[in-house]
Amino acid sequence: MNRTAVPKANSTAAAGEGAPVRFQVNQLHPHFFGEVVGLDLRQPLDTETTAALTAAIDRHGVLVFRDQQIDDEQQLRFSNMFGEPQRSITVHRQDIERRLRKEELSDISNIDEHGFKLGMDHPRRLYQLTTKLWHTDNSFRNPAGKYTFLCAKKLPAEGGNTEFADMRAAWDALPEERREQLRNLQVEHSLAYSRSLVPGSPPLDENERRSLPPSVHPLVRVHPGSRREGLYLASHAERIVGMPHAEGRKLLEALTAHATQPQFVHAHVWKPGDLVMWDNRCTMHRAMPFDEEKYVRELRRTTVAEDRPALAAQA
Ligand SMILES: [Fe+2]
């Protein structure tokens, strides 16, 4: 485990002790994934701490903050420090009754407003089926998702991990000749496509089609914080622009298989109070199964938007 201490100023310094308070980052995987120790996210962050956390996530791609007793307002305030929160896509769907009042909060749970488990065929359960595929959040939107924040409230006794893949390490492992063939390719990402991959997942309705059209992104992106290149893939990635469909599918599937090999993947085992923050521009993730008939699983998600728009849509 690698350890790096990151200086920050917070309330201790403000209280007059003089010395800067530090949080520590323990790297939990050989390539990425940091555990942040020493921050209480109930407290507002100052700009220096926010900058230090941005540097930490630039380096690690994913950060976990343990034992955070934050409420929804505090999660939104923390998310807001890093970008503009995006509205949950469920606001575009008329047949979904939202349990959470704030539109920027996504309800990642299998319970109703009274805490009872939803039936397996409940629309809110069916819309979550695609989260079991490798993806990056909101790549089908324009702008796409930058950071996601997922906070655990109630967890199953077993199962329900979230797996993360390091897309920069996967890129680094490709031969340069191969990398040269991939640079400059563009990919169309579509929610309609990822929904079509999962049996039982509802197709887009009229309002979703209008509000959430496909979005085009480079296949290979230079991460703005680290300046490292990485693959930008997701289950939403439908086709490579200008390439015959079957050839594009073959390439996207081969790259996804490469990027999700065990050496690039870290399984996060959730504990109550965990807040996991990840950078959608350089990682993928997927939800792992648990016994949904037996257990309640409740998490809250917020996602902030990228600072730049997607590429112009192309034929
Ligand atoms: Fe996701």
PDB file of C-alpha atoms and ligand atoms in Angstrom:
ATOM      1  CA  MET A   1       0.000   0.000   0.000  1.00  0.00           C
ATOM      2  CA  ASN A   2       1.382   3.383  -0.994  1.00  0.00           C
ATOM      3  CA  ARG A   3       0.798   6.337   1.272  1.00  0.00           C
ATOM      4  CA  THR A   4       0.883   9.995   0.390  1.00  0.00           C
ATOM      5  CA  ALA A   5       0.093  12.829   2.764  1.00  0.00           C
ATOM      6  CA  VAL A   6      -1.555  15.856   1.257  1.00  0.00           C
ATOM      7  CA  PRO A   7      -1.369  19.213   3.017  1.00  0.00           C
ATOM      8  CA  LYS A   8      -4.581  21.086   3.600  1.00  0.00           C
ATOM      9  CA  ALA A   9      -5.819  23.961   5.677  1.00  0.00           C
ATOM     10  CA  ASN A  10      -9.087  23.518   7.565  1.00  0.00           C
ATOM     11  CA  SER A  11     -10.757  24.335  10.830  1.00  0.00           C
ATOM     12  CA  THR A  12      -7.780  23.227  12.907  1.00  0.00           C
ATOM     13  CA  ALA A  13      -5.557  25.771  11.237  1.00  0.00           C
ATOM     14  CA  ALA A  14      -8.336  28.336  11.555  1.00  0.00           C
ATOM     15  CA  ALA A  15      -8.538  27.527  15.270  1.00  0.00           C
ATOM     16  CA  GLY A  16      -5.058  28.933  15.672  1.00  0.00           C
ATOM     17  CA  GLU A  17      -2.843  25.874  15.976  1.00  0.00           C
ATOM     18  CA  GLY A  18      -0.801  27.091  13.041  1.00  0.00           C
ATOM     19  CA  ALA A  19       0.233  23.787  11.515  1.00  0.00           C
ATOM     20  CA  PRO A  20      -1.648  22.697   8.403  1.00  0.00           C
ATOM     21  CA  VAL A  21      -3.862  19.680   8.897  1.00  0.00           C
ATOM     22  CA  ARG A  22      -3.209  16.824   6.501  1.00  0.00           C
ATOM     23  CA  PHE A  23      -5.311  14.114   5.027  1.00  0.00           C
ATOM     24  CA  GLN A  24      -3.678  10.913   3.948  1.00  0.00           C
ATOM     25  CA  VAL A  25      -4.323   8.842   0.842  1.00  0.00           C
ATOM     26  CA  ASN A  26      -3.689   5.101   0.989  1.00  0.00           C
ATOM     27  CA  GLN A  27      -3.528   3.537  -2.453  1.00  0.00           C
ATOM     28  CA  LEU A  28      -5.520   0.283  -2.411  1.00  0.00           C
ATOM     29  CA  HIS A  29      -4.648  -1.095  -5.866  1.00  0.00           C
ATOM     30  CA  PRO A  30      -1.298  -1.196  -7.698  1.00  0.00           C
ATOM     31  CA  HIS A  31      -2.580   1.257 -10.344  1.00  0.00           C
ATOM     32  CA  PHE A  32      -5.283   3.415  -8.760  1.00  0.00           C
ATOM     33  CA  PHE A  33      -7.974   3.772  -6.070  1.00  0.00           C
ATOM     34  CA  GLY A  34      -7.152   5.830  -2.990  1.00  0.00           C
ATOM     35  CA  GLU A  35      -8.586   5.719   0.523  1.00  0.00           C
ATOM     36  CA  VAL A  36      -8.740   9.191   2.058  1.00  0.00           C
ATOM     37  CA  VAL A  37      -8.130   9.318   5.790  1.00  0.00           C
ATOM     38  CA  GLY A  38      -8.645  12.363   7.975  1.00  0.00           C
ATOM     39  CA  LEU A  39     -11.524  14.295   6.395  1.00  0.00           C
ATOM     40  CA  ASP A  40     -15.020  14.813   7.808  1.00  0.00           C
ATOM     41  CA  LEU A  41     -17.258  15.712   4.867  1.00  0.00           C
ATOM     42  CA  ARG A  42     -19.924  17.207   7.176  1.00  0.00           C
ATOM     43  CA  GLN A  43     -17.593  20.212   7.351  1.00  0.00           C
ATOM     44  CA  PRO A  44     -17.480  22.629   4.391  1.00  0.00           C
ATOM     45  CA  LEU A  45     -14.276  22.310   2.361  1.00  0.00           C
ATOM     46  CA  ASP A  46     -12.041  25.299   1.816  1.00  0.00           C
ATOM     47  CA  THR A  47     -10.565  25.914  -1.624  1.00  0.00           C
ATOM     48  CA  GLU A  48      -7.152  24.546  -0.657  1.00  0.00           C
ATOM     49  CA  THR A  49      -8.636  21.235   0.478  1.00  0.00           C
ATOM     50  CA  THR A  50     -10.787  21.040  -2.646  1.00  0.00           C
ATOM     51  CA  ALA A  51      -7.696  21.598  -4.788  1.00  0.00           C
ATOM     52  CA  ALA A  52      -5.770  18.925  -2.858  1.00  0.00           C
ATOM     53  CA  LEU A  53      -8.640  16.446  -3.320  1.00  0.00           C
ATOM     54  CA  THR A  54      -8.767  17.258  -7.023  1.00  0.00           C
ATOM     55  CA  ALA A  55      -5.044  16.487  -7.248  1.00  0.00           C
ATOM     56  CA  ALA A  56      -5.651  13.228  -5.351  1.00  0.00           C
ATOM     57  CA  ILE A  57      -8.441  12.072  -7.654  1.00  0.00           C
ATOM     58  CA  ASP A  58      -6.397  13.113 -10.702  1.00  0.00           C
ATOM     59  CA  ARG A  59      -3.794  10.677  -9.450  1.00  0.00           C
ATOM     60  CA  HIS A  60      -6.003   7.841  -8.181  1.00  0.00           C
ATOM     61  CA  GLY A  61      -9.174   8.023 -10.332  1.00  0.00           C
ATOM     62  CA  VAL A  62     -11.310   6.815  -7.418  1.00  0.00           C
ATOM     63  CA  LEU A  63     -11.322   7.929  -3.765  1.00  0.00           C
ATOM     64  CA  VAL A  64     -13.159   6.359  -0.827  1.00  0.00           C
ATOM     65  CA  PHE A  65     -13.965   8.367   2.296  1.00  0.00           C
ATOM     66  CA  ARG A  66     -14.890   6.054   5.196  1.00  0.00           C
ATOM     67  CA  ASP A  67     -17.399   6.547   8.024  1.00  0.00           C
ATOM     68  CA  GLN A  68     -19.029   9.665   6.630  1.00  0.00           C
ATOM     69  CA  GLN A  69     -22.268  10.498   8.439  1.00  0.00           C
ATOM     70  CA  ILE A  70     -23.461  12.950   5.825  1.00  0.00           C
ATOM     71  CA  ASP A  71     -27.008  13.803   4.859  1.00  0.00           C
ATOM     72  CA  ASP A  72     -28.283  14.575   1.365  1.00  0.00           C
ATOM     73  CA  GLU A  73     -27.640  18.304   1.682  1.00  0.00           C
ATOM     74  CA  GLN A  74     -24.041  17.709   2.717  1.00  0.00           C
ATOM     75  CA  GLN A  75     -23.497  15.296  -0.169  1.00  0.00           C
ATOM     76  CA  LEU A  76     -24.854  17.889  -2.598  1.00  0.00           C
ATOM     77  CA  ARG A  77     -22.701  20.629  -1.077  1.00  0.00           C
ATOM     78  CA  PHE A  78     -19.597  18.417  -1.354  1.00  0.00           C
ATOM     79  CA  SER A  79     -20.433  17.512  -4.974  1.00  0.00           C
ATOM     80  CA  ASN A  80     -20.987  21.167  -5.796  1.00  0.00           C
ATOM     81  CA  MET A  81     -17.395  21.951  -4.890  1.00  0.00           C
ATOM     82  CA  PHE A  82     -16.277  19.983  -7.982  1.00  0.00           C
ATOM     83  CA  GLY A  83     -18.781  20.955 -10.662  1.00  0.00           C
ATOM     84  CA  GLU A  84     -22.397  21.448 -11.621  1.00  0.00           C
ATOM     85  CA  PRO A  85     -24.607  18.567 -10.383  1.00  0.00           C
ATOM     86  CA  GLN A  86     -26.609  16.919 -13.165  1.00  0.00           C
ATOM     87  CA  ARG A  87     -30.292  16.057 -12.741  1.00  0.00           C
ATOM     88  CA  SER A  88     -31.055  12.367 -12.326  1.00  0.00           C
ATOM     89  CA  ILE A  89     -32.183  10.858 -15.621  1.00  0.00           C
ATOM     90  CA  THR A  90     -35.301   9.544 -13.877  1.00  0.00           C
ATOM     91  CA  VAL A  91     -36.730  13.090 -13.953  1.00  0.00           C
ATOM     92  CA  HIS A  92     -37.227  12.534 -17.690  1.00  0.00           C
ATOM     93  CA  ARG A  93     -39.365   9.473 -17.133  1.00  0.00           C
ATOM     94  CA  GLN A  94     -43.066   9.958 -16.434  1.00  0.00           C
ATOM     95  CA  ASP A  95     -43.719   6.432 -15.144  1.00  0.00           C
ATOM     96  CA  ILE A  96     -41.139   6.653 -12.346  1.00  0.00           C
ATOM     97  CA  GLU A  97     -42.276   8.007  -9.021  1.00  0.00           C
ATOM     98  CA  ARG A  98     -39.216   9.556  -7.456  1.00  0.00           C
ATOM     99  CA  ARG A  99     -38.639   8.798  -3.773  1.00  0.00           C
ATOM    100  CA  LEU A 100     -36.114  11.619  -3.314  1.00  0.00           C
ATOM    101  CA  ARG A 101     -37.247  15.216  -3.603  1.00  0.00           C
ATOM    102  CA  LYS A 102     -34.061  16.778  -5.007  1.00  0.00           C
ATOM    103  CA  GLU A 103     -33.645  16.173  -8.730  1.00  0.00           C
ATOM    104  CA  GLU A 104     -29.833  16.042  -8.461  1.00  0.00           C
ATOM    105  CA  LEU A 105     -30.014  12.958  -6.213  1.00  0.00           C
ATOM    106  CA  SER A 106     -30.254   9.543  -7.845  1.00  0.00           C
ATOM    107  CA  ASP A 107     -31.906   6.891  -5.734  1.00  0.00           C
ATOM    108  CA  ILE A 108     -29.744   3.780  -5.986  1.00  0.00           C
ATOM    109  CA  SER A 109     -31.933   1.527  -3.874  1.00  0.00           C
ATOM    110  CA  ASN A 110     -34.466  -1.284  -3.928  1.00  0.00           C
ATOM    111  CA  ILE A 111     -36.874   0.295  -1.419  1.00  0.00           C
ATOM    112  CA  ASP A 112     -39.970   2.481  -1.480  1.00  0.00           C
ATOM    113  CA  GLU A 113     -40.607   5.645   0.562  1.00  0.00           C
ATOM    114  CA  HIS A 114     -41.525   3.514   3.618  1.00  0.00           C
ATOM    115  CA  GLY A 115     -38.344   1.465   3.436  1.00  0.00           C
ATOM    116  CA  PHE A 116     -40.036  -1.677   2.059  1.00  0.00           C
ATOM    117  CA  LYS A 117     -38.373  -3.635  -0.721  1.00  0.00           C
ATOM    118  CA  LEU A 118     -39.673  -2.978  -4.205  1.00  0.00           C
ATOM    119  CA  GLY A 119     -40.928  -5.877  -6.304  1.00  0.00           C
ATOM    120  CA  MET A 120     -38.500  -7.261  -8.857  1.00  0.00           C
ATOM    121  CA  ASP A 121     -40.663  -5.880 -11.664  1.00  0.00           C
ATOM    122  CA  HIS A 122     -40.953  -2.362 -10.242  1.00  0.00           C
ATOM    123  CA  PRO A 123     -39.902   0.242 -12.876  1.00  0.00           C
ATOM    124  CA  ARG A 124     -37.248   1.737 -10.600  1.00  0.00           C
ATOM    125  CA  ARG A 125     -35.622  -1.699 -10.255  1.00  0.00           C
ATOM    126  CA  LEU A 126     -35.749  -2.317 -13.990  1.00  0.00           C
ATOM    127  CA  TYR A 127     -34.022   0.993 -14.777  1.00  0.00           C
ATOM    128  CA  GLN A 128     -31.101  -0.008 -12.579  1.00  0.00           C
ATOM    129  CA  LEU A 129     -30.391  -3.214 -14.494  1.00  0.00           C
ATOM    130  CA  THR A 130     -27.948  -1.482 -16.841  1.00  0.00           C
ATOM    131  CA  THR A 131     -25.707  -0.515 -13.909  1.00  0.00           C
ATOM    132  CA  LYS A 132     -24.542  -4.156 -13.877  1.00  0.00           C
ATOM    133  CA  LEU A 133     -22.757  -3.579 -17.207  1.00  0.00           C
ATOM    134  CA  TRP A 134     -19.340  -1.916 -17.341  1.00  0.00           C
ATOM    135  CA  HIS A 135     -19.951   1.769 -17.942  1.00  0.00           C
ATOM    136  CA  THR A 136     -18.999   5.305 -17.100  1.00  0.00           C
ATOM    137  CA  ASP A 137     -21.723   7.621 -15.863  1.00  0.00           C
ATOM    138  CA  ASN A 138     -23.598   9.833 -18.284  1.00  0.00           C
ATOM    139  CA  SER A 139     -21.319   9.278 -21.288  1.00  0.00           C
ATOM    140  CA  PHE A 140     -24.547   9.436 -23.345  1.00  0.00           C
ATOM    141  CA  ARG A 141     -25.165  12.988 -22.152  1.00  0.00           C
ATOM    142  CA  ASN A 142     -23.799  16.292 -23.296  1.00  0.00           C
ATOM    143  CA  PRO A 143     -21.914  17.344 -21.291  1.00  0.00           C
ATOM    144  CA  ALA A 144     -21.024  13.895 -19.923  1.00  0.00           C
ATOM    145  CA  GLY A 145     -20.425  13.087 -16.264  1.00  0.00           C
ATOM    146  CA  LYS A 146     -17.164  14.229 -14.679  1.00  0.00           C
ATOM    147  CA  TYR A 147     -17.215  12.985 -11.076  1.00  0.00           C
ATOM    148  CA  THR A 148     -19.765  10.721  -9.410  1.00  0.00           C
ATOM    149  CA  PHE A 149     -20.303  10.603  -5.640  1.00  0.00           C
ATOM    150  CA  LEU A 150     -21.979   7.494  -4.228  1.00  0.00           C
ATOM    151  CA  CYS A 151     -22.798   7.312  -0.534  1.00  0.00           C
ATOM    152  CA  ALA A 152     -23.804   4.079   1.217  1.00  0.00           C
ATOM    153  CA  LYS A 153     -26.745   4.163   3.632  1.00  0.00           C
ATOM    154  CA  LYS A 154     -27.908   0.536   3.954  1.00  0.00           C
ATOM    155  CA  LEU A 155     -26.046  -2.477   2.617  1.00  0.00           C
ATOM    156  CA  PRO A 156     -26.652  -6.189   2.078  1.00  0.00           C
ATOM    157  CA  ALA A 157     -24.823  -8.625   4.349  1.00  0.00           C
ATOM    158  CA  GLU A 158     -23.166 -10.088   1.265  1.00  0.00           C
ATOM    159  CA  GLY A 159     -22.657  -9.113  -2.365  1.00  0.00           C
ATOM    160  CA  GLY A 160     -23.386  -5.720  -3.929  1.00  0.00           C
ATOM    161  CA  ASN A 161     -19.760  -4.647  -4.430  1.00  0.00           C
ATOM    162  CA  THR A 162     -18.931  -2.026  -7.037  1.00  0.00           C
ATOM    163  CA  GLU A 163     -16.059  -2.879  -9.356  1.00  0.00           C
ATOM    164  CA  PHE A 164     -13.865  -0.201 -10.914  1.00  0.00           C
ATOM    165  CA  ALA A 165     -11.528  -0.429 -13.913  1.00  0.00           C
ATOM    166  CA  ASP A 166      -8.542   1.856 -14.490  1.00  0.00           C
ATOM    167  CA  MET A 167      -8.787   3.046 -18.096  1.00  0.00           C
ATOM    168  CA  ARG A 168      -5.418   4.843 -18.063  1.00  0.00           C
ATOM    169  CA  ALA A 169      -3.560   1.737 -16.913  1.00  0.00           C
ATOM    170  CA  ALA A 170      -5.416  -0.298 -19.552  1.00  0.00           C
ATOM    171  CA  TRP A 171      -4.305   2.203 -22.180  1.00  0.00           C
ATOM    172  CA  ASP A 172      -0.698   2.153 -20.968  1.00  0.00           C
ATOM    173  CA  ALA A 173      -0.644  -1.631 -21.384  1.00  0.00           C
ATOM    174  CA  LEU A 174      -1.475  -1.492 -25.110  1.00  0.00           C
ATOM    175  CA  PRO A 175       1.418  -1.623 -27.604  1.00  0.00           C
ATOM    176  CA  GLU A 176       2.193   1.777 -29.139  1.00  0.00           C
ATOM    177  CA  GLU A 177       1.358   0.476 -32.619  1.00  0.00           C
ATOM    178  CA  ARG A 178      -2.126  -0.422 -31.408  1.00  0.00           C
ATOM    179  CA  ARG A 179      -2.526   2.893 -29.610  1.00  0.00           C
ATOM    180  CA  GLU A 180      -1.702   4.794 -32.760  1.00  0.00           C
ATOM    181  CA  GLN A 181      -4.572   3.033 -34.566  1.00  0.00           C
ATOM    182  CA  LEU A 182      -7.024   4.119 -31.884  1.00  0.00           C
ATOM    183  CA  ARG A 183      -6.176   7.790 -31.491  1.00  0.00           C
ATOM    184  CA  ASN A 184      -8.584  10.108 -33.313  1.00  0.00           C
ATOM    185  CA  LEU A 185     -11.457   7.583 -33.392  1.00  0.00           C
ATOM    186  CA  GLN A 186     -14.808   8.890 -32.197  1.00  0.00           C
ATOM    187  CA  VAL A 187     -17.566   6.939 -30.495  1.00  0.00           C
ATOM    188  CA  GLU A 188     -21.291   7.505 -30.247  1.00  0.00           C
ATOM    189  CA  HIS A 189     -22.745   6.782 -26.803  1.00  0.00           C
ATOM    190  CA  SER A 190     -26.455   6.128 -26.440  1.00  0.00           C
ATOM    191  CA  LEU A 191     -28.709   5.292 -23.499  1.00  0.00           C
ATOM    192  CA  ALA A 192     -31.119   3.574 -25.899  1.00  0.00           C
ATOM    193  CA  TYR A 193     -28.295   1.227 -26.868  1.00  0.00           C
ATOM    194  CA  SER A 194     -27.228   0.226 -23.324  1.00  0.00           C
ATOM    195  CA  ARG A 195     -30.878  -0.301 -22.342  1.00  0.00           C
ATOM    196  CA  SER A 196     -31.288  -2.594 -25.345  1.00  0.00           C
ATOM    197  CA  LEU A 197     -28.501  -4.846 -24.041  1.00  0.00           C
ATOM    198  CA  VAL A 198     -30.313  -5.871 -20.864  1.00  0.00           C
ATOM    199  CA  PRO A 199     -33.384  -8.116 -21.051  1.00  0.00           C
ATOM    200  CA  GLY A 200     -36.257  -6.515 -19.122  1.00  0.00           C
ATOM    201  CA  SER A 201     -34.763  -3.030 -19.287  1.00  0.00           C
ATOM    202  CA  PRO A 202     -37.430  -0.618 -20.596  1.00  0.00           C
ATOM    203  CA  PRO A 203     -36.802   1.116 -23.929  1.00  0.00           C
ATOM    204  CA  LEU A 204     -36.569   4.905 -23.958  1.00  0.00           C
ATOM    205  CA  ASP A 205     -39.888   6.695 -23.958  1.00  0.00           C
ATOM    206  CA  GLU A 206     -40.649   9.780 -26.023  1.00  0.00           C
ATOM    207  CA  ASN A 207     -39.512  12.257 -23.376  1.00  0.00           C
ATOM    208  CA  GLU A 208     -36.216  10.415 -22.779  1.00  0.00           C
ATOM    209  CA  ARG A 209     -35.491  10.261 -26.499  1.00  0.00           C
ATOM    210  CA  ARG A 210     -36.016  13.987 -26.766  1.00  0.00           C
ATOM    211  CA  SER A 211     -34.126  14.932 -23.583  1.00  0.00           C
ATOM    212  CA  LEU A 212     -31.266  12.421 -23.791  1.00  0.00           C
ATOM    213  CA  PRO A 213     -30.065  12.137 -27.411  1.00  0.00           C
ATOM    214  CA  PRO A 214     -26.806  10.242 -28.174  1.00  0.00           C
ATOM    215  CA  SER A 215     -23.477  11.957 -27.572  1.00  0.00           C
ATOM    216  CA  VAL A 216     -20.126  11.619 -29.391  1.00  0.00           C
ATOM    217  CA  HIS A 217     -16.768  11.422 -27.557  1.00  0.00           C
ATOM    218  CA  PRO A 218     -13.192  10.554 -28.470  1.00  0.00           C
ATOM    219  CA  LEU A 219     -12.285   6.886 -27.907  1.00  0.00           C
ATOM    220  CA  VAL A 220      -8.970   8.012 -26.435  1.00  0.00           C
ATOM    221  CA  ARG A 221      -8.968  10.959 -24.097  1.00  0.00           C
ATOM    222  CA  VAL A 222      -6.195  12.944 -22.492  1.00  0.00           C
ATOM    223  CA  HIS A 223      -7.201  13.299 -18.877  1.00  0.00           C
ATOM    224  CA  PRO A 224      -7.142  17.035 -18.170  1.00  0.00           C
ATOM    225  CA  GLY A 225      -5.728  16.749 -14.641  1.00  0.00           C
ATOM    226  CA  SER A 226      -3.029  14.130 -15.106  1.00  0.00           C
ATOM    227  CA  ARG A 227      -2.346  14.664 -18.844  1.00  0.00           C
ATOM    228  CA  ARG A 228      -2.378  10.860 -19.183  1.00  0.00           C
ATOM    229  CA  GLU A 229      -4.183   9.204 -22.070  1.00  0.00           C
ATOM    230  CA  GLY A 230      -6.917   6.656 -21.415  1.00  0.00           C
ATOM    231  CA  LEU A 231      -9.673   4.683 -23.088  1.00  0.00           C
ATOM    232  CA  TYR A 232     -13.153   6.169 -22.819  1.00  0.00           C
ATOM    233  CA  LEU A 233     -15.556   3.245 -23.028  1.00  0.00           C
ATOM    234  CA  ALA A 234     -18.955   2.311 -21.633  1.00  0.00           C
ATOM    235  CA  SER A 235     -21.876  -0.020 -22.227  1.00  0.00           C
ATOM    236  CA  HIS A 236     -23.449   3.112 -23.748  1.00  0.00           C
ATOM    237  CA  ALA A 237     -20.780   3.119 -26.500  1.00  0.00           C
ATOM    238  CA  GLU A 238     -22.732   1.946 -29.533  1.00  0.00           C
ATOM    239  CA  ARG A 239     -20.633   2.562 -32.612  1.00  0.00           C
ATOM    240  CA  ILE A 240     -17.417   4.014 -33.909  1.00  0.00           C
ATOM    241  CA  VAL A 241     -18.143   6.978 -36.123  1.00  0.00           C
ATOM    242  CA  GLY A 242     -17.339   6.274 -39.785  1.00  0.00           C
ATOM    243  CA  MET A 243     -16.600   2.555 -39.256  1.00  0.00           C
ATOM    244  CA  PRO A 244     -18.838  -0.301 -40.433  1.00  0.00           C
ATOM    245  CA  HIS A 245     -21.107  -1.214 -37.524  1.00  0.00           C
ATOM    246  CA  ALA A 246     -19.921  -4.811 -37.074  1.00  0.00           C
ATOM    247  CA  GLU A 247     -16.249  -3.788 -37.207  1.00  0.00           C
ATOM    248  CA  GLY A 248     -16.865  -1.021 -34.674  1.00  0.00           C
ATOM    249  CA  ARG A 249     -18.707  -3.382 -32.318  1.00  0.00           C
ATOM    250  CA  LYS A 250     -15.851  -5.900 -32.527  1.00  0.00           C
ATOM    251  CA  LEU A 251     -13.321  -3.221 -31.651  1.00  0.00           C
ATOM    252  CA  LEU A 252     -15.377  -1.779 -28.767  1.00  0.00           C
ATOM    253  CA  GLU A 253     -15.943  -5.242 -27.308  1.00  0.00           C
ATOM    254  CA  ALA A 254     -12.279  -6.221 -27.625  1.00  0.00           C
ATOM    255  CA  LEU A 255     -11.150  -3.006 -25.909  1.00  0.00           C
ATOM    256  CA  THR A 256     -13.707  -3.433 -23.116  1.00  0.00           C
ATOM    257  CA  ALA A 257     -12.508  -7.000 -22.544  1.00  0.00           C
ATOM    258  CA  HIS A 258      -8.918  -5.737 -22.431  1.00  0.00           C
ATOM    259  CA  ALA A 259      -9.681  -2.864 -20.022  1.00  0.00           C
ATOM    260  CA  THR A 260     -11.620  -5.001 -17.552  1.00  0.00           C
ATOM    261  CA  GLN A 261      -8.996  -7.693 -17.045  1.00  0.00           C
ATOM    262  CA  PRO A 262      -8.346  -8.443 -13.360  1.00  0.00           C
ATOM    263  CA  GLN A 263      -5.062  -6.495 -13.246  1.00  0.00           C
ATOM    264  CA  PHE A 264      -6.929  -3.247 -14.022  1.00  0.00           C
ATOM    265  CA  VAL A 265      -9.898  -3.859 -11.696  1.00  0.00           C
ATOM    266  CA  HIS A 266     -10.513  -3.103  -8.031  1.00  0.00           C
ATOM    267  CA  ALA A 267     -13.634  -4.409  -6.238  1.00  0.00           C
ATOM    268  CA  HIS A 268     -14.907  -1.973  -3.653  1.00  0.00           C
ATOM    269  CA  VAL A 269     -16.530  -3.768  -0.708  1.00  0.00           C
ATOM    270  CA  TRP A 270     -18.953  -1.239   0.742  1.00  0.00           C
ATOM    271  CA  LYS A 271     -19.242  -0.352   4.407  1.00  0.00           C
ATOM    272  CA  PRO A 272     -22.006   1.865   5.821  1.00  0.00           C
ATOM    273  CA  GLY A 273     -20.916   5.503   5.656  1.00  0.00           C
ATOM    274  CA  ASP A 274     -18.593   5.022   2.678  1.00  0.00           C
ATOM    275  CA  LEU A 275     -18.645   7.821   0.166  1.00  0.00           C
ATOM    276  CA  VAL A 276     -16.888   6.849  -3.055  1.00  0.00           C
ATOM    277  CA  MET A 277     -15.981   9.582  -5.524  1.00  0.00           C
ATOM    278  CA  TRP A 278     -14.797   8.609  -8.987  1.00  0.00           C
ATOM    279  CA  ASP A 279     -13.648  10.274 -12.160  1.00  0.00           C
ATOM    280  CA  ASN A 280     -15.802   9.069 -15.057  1.00  0.00           C
ATOM    281  CA  ARG A 281     -13.238  10.314 -17.587  1.00  0.00           C
ATOM    282  CA  CYS A 282     -10.618   7.708 -16.689  1.00  0.00           C
ATOM    283  CA  THR A 283     -12.480   4.800 -15.047  1.00  0.00           C
ATOM    284  CA  MET A 284     -15.364   2.422 -15.670  1.00  0.00           C
ATOM    285  CA  HIS A 285     -17.480   0.710 -13.027  1.00  0.00           C
ATOM    286  CA  ARG A 286     -20.253  -1.831 -12.623  1.00  0.00           C
ATOM    287  CA  ALA A 287     -22.607  -2.945  -9.841  1.00  0.00           C
ATOM    288  CA  MET A 288     -22.167  -6.535  -8.712  1.00  0.00           C
ATOM    289  CA  PRO A 289     -25.184  -8.678  -7.836  1.00  0.00           C
ATOM    290  CA  PHE A 290     -26.654  -9.365  -4.408  1.00  0.00           C
ATOM    291  CA  ASP A 291     -29.754 -11.193  -3.205  1.00  0.00           C
ATOM    292  CA  GLU A 292     -32.341  -8.528  -3.984  1.00  0.00           C
ATOM    293  CA  GLU A 293     -35.234 -10.576  -2.564  1.00  0.00           C
ATOM    294  CA  LYS A 294     -33.478 -10.887   0.770  1.00  0.00           C
ATOM    295  CA  TYR A 295     -31.597  -7.652   1.363  1.00  0.00           C
ATOM    296  CA  VAL A 296     -32.094  -3.897   1.244  1.00  0.00           C
ATOM    297  CA  ARG A 297     -29.396  -1.863  -0.470  1.00  0.00           C
ATOM    298  CA  GLU A 298     -29.631   1.906  -0.380  1.00  0.00           C
ATOM    299  CA  LEU A 299     -27.121   4.401  -1.758  1.00  0.00           C
ATOM    300  CA  ARG A 300     -27.358   8.013  -2.927  1.00  0.00           C
ATOM    301  CA  ARG A 301     -25.679   9.187  -6.105  1.00  0.00           C
ATOM    302  CA  THR A 302     -24.756  12.618  -7.373  1.00  0.00           C
ATOM    303  CA  THR A 303     -22.855  13.307 -10.601  1.00  0.00           C
ATOM    304  CA  VAL A 304     -21.332  16.598 -11.688  1.00  0.00           C
ATOM    305  CA  ALA A 305     -20.984  17.571 -15.338  1.00  0.00           C
ATOM    306  CA  GLU A 306     -17.840  17.770 -17.406  1.00  0.00           C
ATOM    307  CA  ASP A 307     -16.514  21.248 -18.041  1.00  0.00           C
ATOM    308  CA  ARG A 308     -16.575  20.815 -21.814  1.00  0.00           C
ATOM    309  CA  PRO A 309     -19.272  19.725 -24.252  1.00  0.00           C
ATOM    310  CA  ALA A 310     -19.203  16.490 -26.242  1.00  0.00           C
ATOM    311  CA  LEU A 311     -18.112  16.505 -29.885  1.00  0.00           C
ATOM    312  CA  ALA A 312     -20.574  17.623 -32.519  1.00  0.00           C
ATOM    313  CA  ALA A 313     -22.868  14.769 -33.571  1.00  0.00           C
ATOM    314  CA  GLN A 314     -21.714  13.134 -36.803  1.00  0.00           C
ATOM    315  CA  ALA A 315     -23.211  10.852 -39.373  1.00  0.00           C
TER     316      ALA A 315
HETATM  317 FE    FE B   1     -22.864   4.131 -12.788  1.00  0.00          FE
END
